[in-house]
PDB file of C-alpha atoms and ligand atoms in Angstrom:
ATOM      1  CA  UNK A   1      30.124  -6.362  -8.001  1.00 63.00           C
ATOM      2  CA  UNK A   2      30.839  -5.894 -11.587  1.00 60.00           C
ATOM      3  CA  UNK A   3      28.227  -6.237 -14.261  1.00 65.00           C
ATOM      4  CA  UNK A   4      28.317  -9.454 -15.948  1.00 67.00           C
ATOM      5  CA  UNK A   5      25.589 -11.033 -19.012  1.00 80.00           C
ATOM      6  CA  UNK A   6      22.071 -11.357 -18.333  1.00 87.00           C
ATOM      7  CA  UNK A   7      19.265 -13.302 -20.316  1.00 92.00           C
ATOM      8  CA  UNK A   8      16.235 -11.017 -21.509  1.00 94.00           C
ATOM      9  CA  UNK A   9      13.601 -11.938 -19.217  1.00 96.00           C
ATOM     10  CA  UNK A  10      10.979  -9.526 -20.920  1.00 97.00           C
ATOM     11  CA  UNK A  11       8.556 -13.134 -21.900  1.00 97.00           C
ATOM     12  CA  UNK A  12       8.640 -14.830 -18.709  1.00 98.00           C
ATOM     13  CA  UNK A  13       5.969 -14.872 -15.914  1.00 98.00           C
ATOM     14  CA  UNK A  14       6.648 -12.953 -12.625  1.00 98.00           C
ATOM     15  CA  UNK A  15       7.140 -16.542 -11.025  1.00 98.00           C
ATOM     16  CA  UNK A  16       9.624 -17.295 -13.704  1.00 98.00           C
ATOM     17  CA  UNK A  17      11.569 -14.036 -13.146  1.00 98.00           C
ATOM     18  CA  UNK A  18      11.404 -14.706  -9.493  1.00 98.00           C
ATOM     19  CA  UNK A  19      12.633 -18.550  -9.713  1.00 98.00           C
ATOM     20  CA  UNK A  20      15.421 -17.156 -11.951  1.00 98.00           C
ATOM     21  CA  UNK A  21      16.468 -14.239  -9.571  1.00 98.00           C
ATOM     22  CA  UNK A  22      16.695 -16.712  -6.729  1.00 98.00           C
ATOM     23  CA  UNK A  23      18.564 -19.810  -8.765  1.00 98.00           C
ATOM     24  CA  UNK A  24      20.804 -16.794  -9.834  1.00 97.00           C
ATOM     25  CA  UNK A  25      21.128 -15.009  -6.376  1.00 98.00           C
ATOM     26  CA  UNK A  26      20.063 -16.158  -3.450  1.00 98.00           C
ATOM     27  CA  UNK A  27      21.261 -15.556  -0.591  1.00 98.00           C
ATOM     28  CA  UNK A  28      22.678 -12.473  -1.893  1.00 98.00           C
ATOM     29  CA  UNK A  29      19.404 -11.883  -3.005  1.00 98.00           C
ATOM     30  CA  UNK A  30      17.015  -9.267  -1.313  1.00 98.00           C
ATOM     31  CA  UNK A  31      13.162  -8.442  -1.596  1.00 98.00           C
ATOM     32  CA  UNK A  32      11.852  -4.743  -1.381  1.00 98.00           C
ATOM     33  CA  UNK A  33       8.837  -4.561   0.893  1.00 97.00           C
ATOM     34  CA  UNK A  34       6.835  -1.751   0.684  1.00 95.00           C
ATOM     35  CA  UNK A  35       3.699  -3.048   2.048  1.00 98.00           C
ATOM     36  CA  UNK A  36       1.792  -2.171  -1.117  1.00 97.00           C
ATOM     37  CA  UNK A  37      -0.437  -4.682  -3.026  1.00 98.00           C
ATOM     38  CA  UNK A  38       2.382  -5.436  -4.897  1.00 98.00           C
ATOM     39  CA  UNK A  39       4.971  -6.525  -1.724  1.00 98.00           C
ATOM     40  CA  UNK A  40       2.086  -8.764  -0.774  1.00 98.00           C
ATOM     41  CA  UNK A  41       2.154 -10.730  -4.281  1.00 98.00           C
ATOM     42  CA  UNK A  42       5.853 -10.926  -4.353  1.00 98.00           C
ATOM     43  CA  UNK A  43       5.651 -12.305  -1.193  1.00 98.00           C
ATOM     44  CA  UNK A  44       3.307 -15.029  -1.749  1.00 98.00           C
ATOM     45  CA  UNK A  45       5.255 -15.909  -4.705  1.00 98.00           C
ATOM     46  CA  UNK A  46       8.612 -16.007  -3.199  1.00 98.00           C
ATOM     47  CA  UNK A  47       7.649 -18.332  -0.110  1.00 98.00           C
ATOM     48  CA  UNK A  48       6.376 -20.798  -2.818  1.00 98.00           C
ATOM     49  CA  UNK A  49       9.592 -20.578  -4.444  1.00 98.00           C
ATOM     50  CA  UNK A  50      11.798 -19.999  -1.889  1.00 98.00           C
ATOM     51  CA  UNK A  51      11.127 -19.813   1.939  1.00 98.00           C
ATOM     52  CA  UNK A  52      14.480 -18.744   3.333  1.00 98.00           C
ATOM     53  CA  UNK A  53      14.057 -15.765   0.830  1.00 98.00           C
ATOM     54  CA  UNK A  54      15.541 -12.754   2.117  1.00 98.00           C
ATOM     55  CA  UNK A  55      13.009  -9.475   3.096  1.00 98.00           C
ATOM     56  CA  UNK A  56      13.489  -6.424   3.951  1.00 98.00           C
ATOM     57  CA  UNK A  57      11.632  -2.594   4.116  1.00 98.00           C
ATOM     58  CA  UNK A  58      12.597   1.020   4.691  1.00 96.00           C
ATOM     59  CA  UNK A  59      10.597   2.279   8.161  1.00 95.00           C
ATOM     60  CA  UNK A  60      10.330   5.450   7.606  1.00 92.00           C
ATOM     61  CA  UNK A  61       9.155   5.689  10.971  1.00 89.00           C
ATOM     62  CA  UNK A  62       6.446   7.896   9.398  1.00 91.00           C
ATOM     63  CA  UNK A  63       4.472   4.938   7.875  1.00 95.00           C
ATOM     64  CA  UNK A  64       0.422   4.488   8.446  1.00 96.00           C
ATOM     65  CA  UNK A  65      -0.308   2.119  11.337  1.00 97.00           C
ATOM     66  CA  UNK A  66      -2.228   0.030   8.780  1.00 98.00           C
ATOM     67  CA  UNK A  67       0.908  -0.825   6.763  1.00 98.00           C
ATOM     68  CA  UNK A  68       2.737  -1.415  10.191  1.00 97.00           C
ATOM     69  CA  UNK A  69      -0.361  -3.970  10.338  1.00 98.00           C
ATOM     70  CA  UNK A  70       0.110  -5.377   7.433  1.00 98.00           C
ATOM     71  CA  UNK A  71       3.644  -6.170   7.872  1.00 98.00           C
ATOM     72  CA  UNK A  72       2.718  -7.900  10.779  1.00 98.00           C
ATOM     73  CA  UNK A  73      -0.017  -9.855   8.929  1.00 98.00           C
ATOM     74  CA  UNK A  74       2.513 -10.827   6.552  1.00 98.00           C
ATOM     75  CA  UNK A  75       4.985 -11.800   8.720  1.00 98.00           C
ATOM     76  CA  UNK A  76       2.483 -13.965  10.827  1.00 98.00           C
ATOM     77  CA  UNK A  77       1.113 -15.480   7.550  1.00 98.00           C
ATOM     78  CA  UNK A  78       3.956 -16.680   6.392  1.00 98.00           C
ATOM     79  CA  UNK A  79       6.740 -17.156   9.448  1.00 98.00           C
ATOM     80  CA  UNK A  80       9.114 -15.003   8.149  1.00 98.00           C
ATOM     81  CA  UNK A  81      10.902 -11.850   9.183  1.00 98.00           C
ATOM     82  CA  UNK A  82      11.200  -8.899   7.278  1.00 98.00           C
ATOM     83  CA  UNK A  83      14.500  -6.966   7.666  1.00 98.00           C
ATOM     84  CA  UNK A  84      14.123  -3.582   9.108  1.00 97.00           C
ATOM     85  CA  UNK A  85      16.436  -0.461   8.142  1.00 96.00           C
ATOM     86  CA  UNK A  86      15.040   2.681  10.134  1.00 90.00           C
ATOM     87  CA  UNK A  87      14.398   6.123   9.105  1.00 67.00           C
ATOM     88  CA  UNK A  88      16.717   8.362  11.942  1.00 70.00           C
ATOM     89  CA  UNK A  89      18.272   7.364  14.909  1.00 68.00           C
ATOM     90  CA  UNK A  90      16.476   7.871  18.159  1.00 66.00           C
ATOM     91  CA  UNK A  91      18.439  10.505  19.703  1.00 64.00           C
ATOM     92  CA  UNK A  92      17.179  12.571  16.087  1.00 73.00           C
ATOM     93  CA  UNK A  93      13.879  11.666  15.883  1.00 73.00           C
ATOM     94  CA  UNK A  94      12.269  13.846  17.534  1.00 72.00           C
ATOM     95  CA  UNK A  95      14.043  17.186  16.271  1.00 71.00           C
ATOM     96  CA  UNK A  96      13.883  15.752  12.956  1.00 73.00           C
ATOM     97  CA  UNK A  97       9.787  15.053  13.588  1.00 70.00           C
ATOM     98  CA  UNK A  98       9.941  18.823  15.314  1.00 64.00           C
ATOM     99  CA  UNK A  99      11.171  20.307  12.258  1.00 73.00           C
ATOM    100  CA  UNK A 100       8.736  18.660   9.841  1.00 82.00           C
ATOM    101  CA  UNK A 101      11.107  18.380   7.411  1.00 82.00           C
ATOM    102  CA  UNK A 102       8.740  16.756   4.702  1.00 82.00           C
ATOM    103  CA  UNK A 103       6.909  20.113   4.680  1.00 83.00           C
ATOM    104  CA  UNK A 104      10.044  22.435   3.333  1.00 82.00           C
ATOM    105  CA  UNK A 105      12.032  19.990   1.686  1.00 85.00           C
ATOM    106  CA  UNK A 106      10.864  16.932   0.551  1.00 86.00           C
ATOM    107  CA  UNK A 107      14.221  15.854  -0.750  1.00 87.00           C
ATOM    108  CA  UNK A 108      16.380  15.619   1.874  1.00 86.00           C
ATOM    109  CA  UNK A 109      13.488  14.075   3.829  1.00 88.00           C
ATOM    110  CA  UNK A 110      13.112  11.385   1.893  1.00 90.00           C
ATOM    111  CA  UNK A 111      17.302  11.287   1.517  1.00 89.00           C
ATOM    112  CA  UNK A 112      17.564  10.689   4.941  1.00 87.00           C
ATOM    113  CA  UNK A 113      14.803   8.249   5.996  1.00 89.00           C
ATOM    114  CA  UNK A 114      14.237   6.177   2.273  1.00 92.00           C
ATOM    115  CA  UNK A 115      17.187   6.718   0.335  1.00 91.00           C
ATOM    116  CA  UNK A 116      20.525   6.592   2.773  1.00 92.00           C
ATOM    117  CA  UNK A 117      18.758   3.618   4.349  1.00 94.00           C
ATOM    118  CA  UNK A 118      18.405   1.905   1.222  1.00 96.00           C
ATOM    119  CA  UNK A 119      21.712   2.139   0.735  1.00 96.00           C
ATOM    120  CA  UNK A 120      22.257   0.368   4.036  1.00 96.00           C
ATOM    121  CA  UNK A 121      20.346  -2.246   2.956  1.00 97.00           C
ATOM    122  CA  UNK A 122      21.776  -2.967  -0.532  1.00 98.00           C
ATOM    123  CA  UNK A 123      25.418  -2.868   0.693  1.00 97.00           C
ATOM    124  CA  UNK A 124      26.210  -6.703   0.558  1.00 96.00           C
ATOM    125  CA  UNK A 125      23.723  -7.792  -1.415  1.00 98.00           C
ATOM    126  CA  UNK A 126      24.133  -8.580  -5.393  1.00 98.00           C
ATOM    127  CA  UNK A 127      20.736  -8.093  -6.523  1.00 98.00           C
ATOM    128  CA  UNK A 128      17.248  -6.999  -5.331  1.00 98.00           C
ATOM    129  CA  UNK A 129      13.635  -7.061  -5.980  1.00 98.00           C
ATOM    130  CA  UNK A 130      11.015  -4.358  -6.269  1.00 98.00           C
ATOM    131  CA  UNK A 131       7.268  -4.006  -7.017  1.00 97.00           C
ATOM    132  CA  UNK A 132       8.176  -1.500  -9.162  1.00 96.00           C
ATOM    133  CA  UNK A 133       5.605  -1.768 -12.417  1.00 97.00           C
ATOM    134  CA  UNK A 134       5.184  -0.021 -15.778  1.00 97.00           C
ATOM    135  CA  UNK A 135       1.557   1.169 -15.400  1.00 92.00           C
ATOM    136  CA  UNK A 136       2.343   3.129 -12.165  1.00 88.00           C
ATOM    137  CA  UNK A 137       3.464   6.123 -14.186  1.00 85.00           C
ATOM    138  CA  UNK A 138       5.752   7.419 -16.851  1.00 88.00           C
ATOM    139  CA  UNK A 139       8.644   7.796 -14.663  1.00 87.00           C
ATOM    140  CA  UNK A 140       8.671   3.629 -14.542  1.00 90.00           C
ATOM    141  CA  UNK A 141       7.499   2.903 -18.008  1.00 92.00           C
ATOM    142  CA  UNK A 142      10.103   1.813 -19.001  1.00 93.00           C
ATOM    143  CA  UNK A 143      10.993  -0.390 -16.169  1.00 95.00           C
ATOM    144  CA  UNK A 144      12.598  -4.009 -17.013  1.00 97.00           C
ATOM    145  CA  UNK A 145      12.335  -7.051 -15.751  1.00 98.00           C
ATOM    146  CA  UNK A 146      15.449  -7.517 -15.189  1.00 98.00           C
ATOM    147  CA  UNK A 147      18.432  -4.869 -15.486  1.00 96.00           C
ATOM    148  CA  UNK A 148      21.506  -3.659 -14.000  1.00 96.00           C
ATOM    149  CA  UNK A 149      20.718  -1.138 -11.599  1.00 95.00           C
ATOM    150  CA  UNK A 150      23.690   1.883 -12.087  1.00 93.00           C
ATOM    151  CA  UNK A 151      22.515   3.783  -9.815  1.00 91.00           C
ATOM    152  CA  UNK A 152      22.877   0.949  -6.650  1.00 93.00           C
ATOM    153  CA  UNK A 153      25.688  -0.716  -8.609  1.00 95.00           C
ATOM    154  CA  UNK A 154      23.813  -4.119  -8.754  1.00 97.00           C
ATOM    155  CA  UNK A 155      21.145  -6.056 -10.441  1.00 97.00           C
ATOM    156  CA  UNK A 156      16.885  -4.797  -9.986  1.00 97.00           C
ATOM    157  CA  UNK A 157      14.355  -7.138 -10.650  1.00 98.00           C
ATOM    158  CA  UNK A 158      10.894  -6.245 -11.126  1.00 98.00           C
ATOM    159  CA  UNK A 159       9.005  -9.201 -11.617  1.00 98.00           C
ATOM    160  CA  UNK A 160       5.037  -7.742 -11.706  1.00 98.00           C
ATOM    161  CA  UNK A 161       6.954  -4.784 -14.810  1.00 98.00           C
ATOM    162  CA  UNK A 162       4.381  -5.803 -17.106  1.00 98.00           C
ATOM    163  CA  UNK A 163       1.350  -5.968 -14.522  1.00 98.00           C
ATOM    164  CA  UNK A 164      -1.718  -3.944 -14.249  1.00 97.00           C
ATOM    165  CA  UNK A 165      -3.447  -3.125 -11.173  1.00 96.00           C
ATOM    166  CA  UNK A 166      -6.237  -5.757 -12.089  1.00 97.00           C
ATOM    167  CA  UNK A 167      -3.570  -8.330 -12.090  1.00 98.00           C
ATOM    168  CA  UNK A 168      -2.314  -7.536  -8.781  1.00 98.00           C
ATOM    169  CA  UNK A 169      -6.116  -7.139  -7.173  1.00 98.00           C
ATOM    170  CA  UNK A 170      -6.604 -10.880  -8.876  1.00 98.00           C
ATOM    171  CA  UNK A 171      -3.783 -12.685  -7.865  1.00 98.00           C
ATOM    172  CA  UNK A 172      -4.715 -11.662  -4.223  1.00 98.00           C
ATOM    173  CA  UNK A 173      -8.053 -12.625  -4.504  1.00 98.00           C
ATOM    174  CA  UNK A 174      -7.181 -15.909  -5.957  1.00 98.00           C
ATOM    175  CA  UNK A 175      -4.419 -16.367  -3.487  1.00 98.00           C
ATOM    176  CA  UNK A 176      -6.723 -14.825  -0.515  1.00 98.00           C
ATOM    177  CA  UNK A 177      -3.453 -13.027   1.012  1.00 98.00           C
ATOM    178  CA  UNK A 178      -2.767 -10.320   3.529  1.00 98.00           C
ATOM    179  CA  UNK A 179      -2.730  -6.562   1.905  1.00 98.00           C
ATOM    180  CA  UNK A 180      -2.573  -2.969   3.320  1.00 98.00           C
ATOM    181  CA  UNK A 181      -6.367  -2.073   4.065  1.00 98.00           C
ATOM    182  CA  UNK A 182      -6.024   1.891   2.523  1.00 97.00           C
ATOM    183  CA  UNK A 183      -6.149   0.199  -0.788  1.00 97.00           C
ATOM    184  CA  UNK A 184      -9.877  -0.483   0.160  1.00 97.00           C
ATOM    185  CA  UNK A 185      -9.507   3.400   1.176  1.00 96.00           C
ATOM    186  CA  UNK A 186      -8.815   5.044  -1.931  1.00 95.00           C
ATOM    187  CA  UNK A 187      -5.335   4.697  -1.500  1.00 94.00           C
ATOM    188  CA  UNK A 188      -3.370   3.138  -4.831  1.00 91.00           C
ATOM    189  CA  UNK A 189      -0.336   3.875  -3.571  1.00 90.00           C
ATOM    190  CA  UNK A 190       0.813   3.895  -0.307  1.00 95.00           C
ATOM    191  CA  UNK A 191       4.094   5.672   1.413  1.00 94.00           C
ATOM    192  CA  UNK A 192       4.888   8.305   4.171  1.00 94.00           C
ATOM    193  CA  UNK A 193       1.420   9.621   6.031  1.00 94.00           C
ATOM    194  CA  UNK A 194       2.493  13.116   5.462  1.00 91.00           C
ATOM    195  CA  UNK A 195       3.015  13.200   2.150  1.00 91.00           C
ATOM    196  CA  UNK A 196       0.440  10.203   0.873  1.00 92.00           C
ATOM    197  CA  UNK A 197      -3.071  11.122   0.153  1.00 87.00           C
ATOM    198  CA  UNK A 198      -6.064   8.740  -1.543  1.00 91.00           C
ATOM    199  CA  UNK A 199      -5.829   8.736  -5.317  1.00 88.00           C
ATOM    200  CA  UNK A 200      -5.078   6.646  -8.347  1.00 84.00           C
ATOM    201  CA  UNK A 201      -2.205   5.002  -9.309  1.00 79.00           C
ATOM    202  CA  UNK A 202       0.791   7.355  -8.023  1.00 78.00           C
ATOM    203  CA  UNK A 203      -1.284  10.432  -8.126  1.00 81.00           C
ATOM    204  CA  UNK A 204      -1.711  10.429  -4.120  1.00 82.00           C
ATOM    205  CA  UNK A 205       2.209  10.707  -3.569  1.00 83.00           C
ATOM    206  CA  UNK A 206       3.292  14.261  -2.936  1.00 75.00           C
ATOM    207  CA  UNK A 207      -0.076  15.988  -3.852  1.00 81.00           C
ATOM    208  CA  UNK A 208       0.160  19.225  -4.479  1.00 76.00           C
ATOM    209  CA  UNK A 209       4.102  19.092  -5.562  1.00 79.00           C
ATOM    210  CA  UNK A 210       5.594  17.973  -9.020  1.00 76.00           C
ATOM    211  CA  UNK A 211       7.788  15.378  -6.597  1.00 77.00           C
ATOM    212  CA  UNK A 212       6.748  11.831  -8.368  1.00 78.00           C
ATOM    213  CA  UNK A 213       9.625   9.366  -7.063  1.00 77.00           C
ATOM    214  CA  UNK A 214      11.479   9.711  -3.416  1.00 78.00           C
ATOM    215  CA  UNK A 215      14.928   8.400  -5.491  1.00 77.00           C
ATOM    216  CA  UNK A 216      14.787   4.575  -4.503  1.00 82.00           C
ATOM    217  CA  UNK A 217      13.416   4.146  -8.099  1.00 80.00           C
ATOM    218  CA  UNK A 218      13.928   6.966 -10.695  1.00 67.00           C
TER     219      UNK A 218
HETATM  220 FE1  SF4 B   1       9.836  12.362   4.191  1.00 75.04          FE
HETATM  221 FE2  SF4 B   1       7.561  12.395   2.813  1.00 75.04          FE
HETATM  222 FE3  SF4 B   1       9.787  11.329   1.752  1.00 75.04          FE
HETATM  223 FE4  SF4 B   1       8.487  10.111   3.778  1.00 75.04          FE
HETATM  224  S1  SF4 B   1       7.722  10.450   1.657  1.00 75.04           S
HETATM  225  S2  SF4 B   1      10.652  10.357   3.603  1.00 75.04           S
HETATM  226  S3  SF4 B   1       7.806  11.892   4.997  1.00 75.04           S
HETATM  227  S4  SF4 B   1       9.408  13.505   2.265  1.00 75.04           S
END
């Protein structure tokens, strides 16, 4: 796909950026899950907007069985399916579990199981959407709404950008939806059970390393 004009989407609502990302691109449209407080939002949003939406996550296959819940939950909730792109094939699994590979180098851990996939799942696609928002850190700060994405070679939206976390926590109380239960836990942010640990914002991800982003975002 080659980059083409795109409106400055910086004043509109997350719904608004959403119901312009699907008018724009849908089918060739597809969500980010990450099972985060902010995939259950974008969800909820989405189904009002558009049902057939497209979903899908990354399965590490190293995720916490409470996010494997709450993809579940979600799923049951609203009658969807969410696309899954898997961390290693079978056969690897185990040697690559074996090796602990997360414990000596991070990168080519999360290369393999987050990034290559991701690549997978943005192959025929022209844009997708993230959770991705400014408060989470400096290294998304400057996160747009809506951009061209260089780095994927298509367009990123990021409808809750200008969101804090008390916006997220109140649209699911108002809206009374599904989210991962190790936010209750101490858990902002939620990935990979090796290498996630209770804390604020993205301060649990990689503790005890300078690693801040696996390389889906930044
Ligand atoms: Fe591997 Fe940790 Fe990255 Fe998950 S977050 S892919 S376990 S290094």
């Amino acid at each position: 796909m080659t980059v083409t004009t795109y409106p400055d989407l910086e004043r509109q609502s997350a719904e608004d950026v959403l119901a312009y990302a699907v008018e724009r691109f849908h089918p060739r449209l597809y969500v980010a899950c990450s099972f985060q407080k902010e995939a259950s939002v974008i969800i909820d949003m989405l189904m009002r907007i558009e049902p057939q939406a497209r979903l899908f996550t990354l399965d590490t296959g190293l995720l916490f069985p409470e996010t494997y819940e709450t993809w579940r939950a979600l799923e049951e909730r609203y009658g969807i399916e969410i696309d899954a792109y898997s961390g290693i094939t079978p056969p690897d699994e185990a040697a690559t579990i074996a090796s602990r590979r997360w414990e000596h180098d991070q990168g080519a851990c999360c290369a393999e199981r987050k990034v290559a996939r991701l690549k997978d799942a943005l192959a025929d696609v022209d844009a997708w959407v993230t959770g991705v928002r400014r408060d989470q850190g400096p290294t998304r700060a400057g996160t747009a709404k809506l951009h061209w994405d260089d780095r994927h070679g298509l367009f990123k939206v990021n409808p809750l950008a200008d969101w804090s976390e008390r916006d997220v926590w109140s649209y699911i109380v108002r809206h009374d939806i599904p989210y991962n239960p190790l936010h209750d836990r101490g858990y902002a942010s939620i990935g990979c059970m090796p290498c996630t640990s209770p804390g604020t914002e993205r301060d649990g991800r990689w503790p005890g390393s300078d690693r801040t982003e696996c390389g889906l975002h930044g």
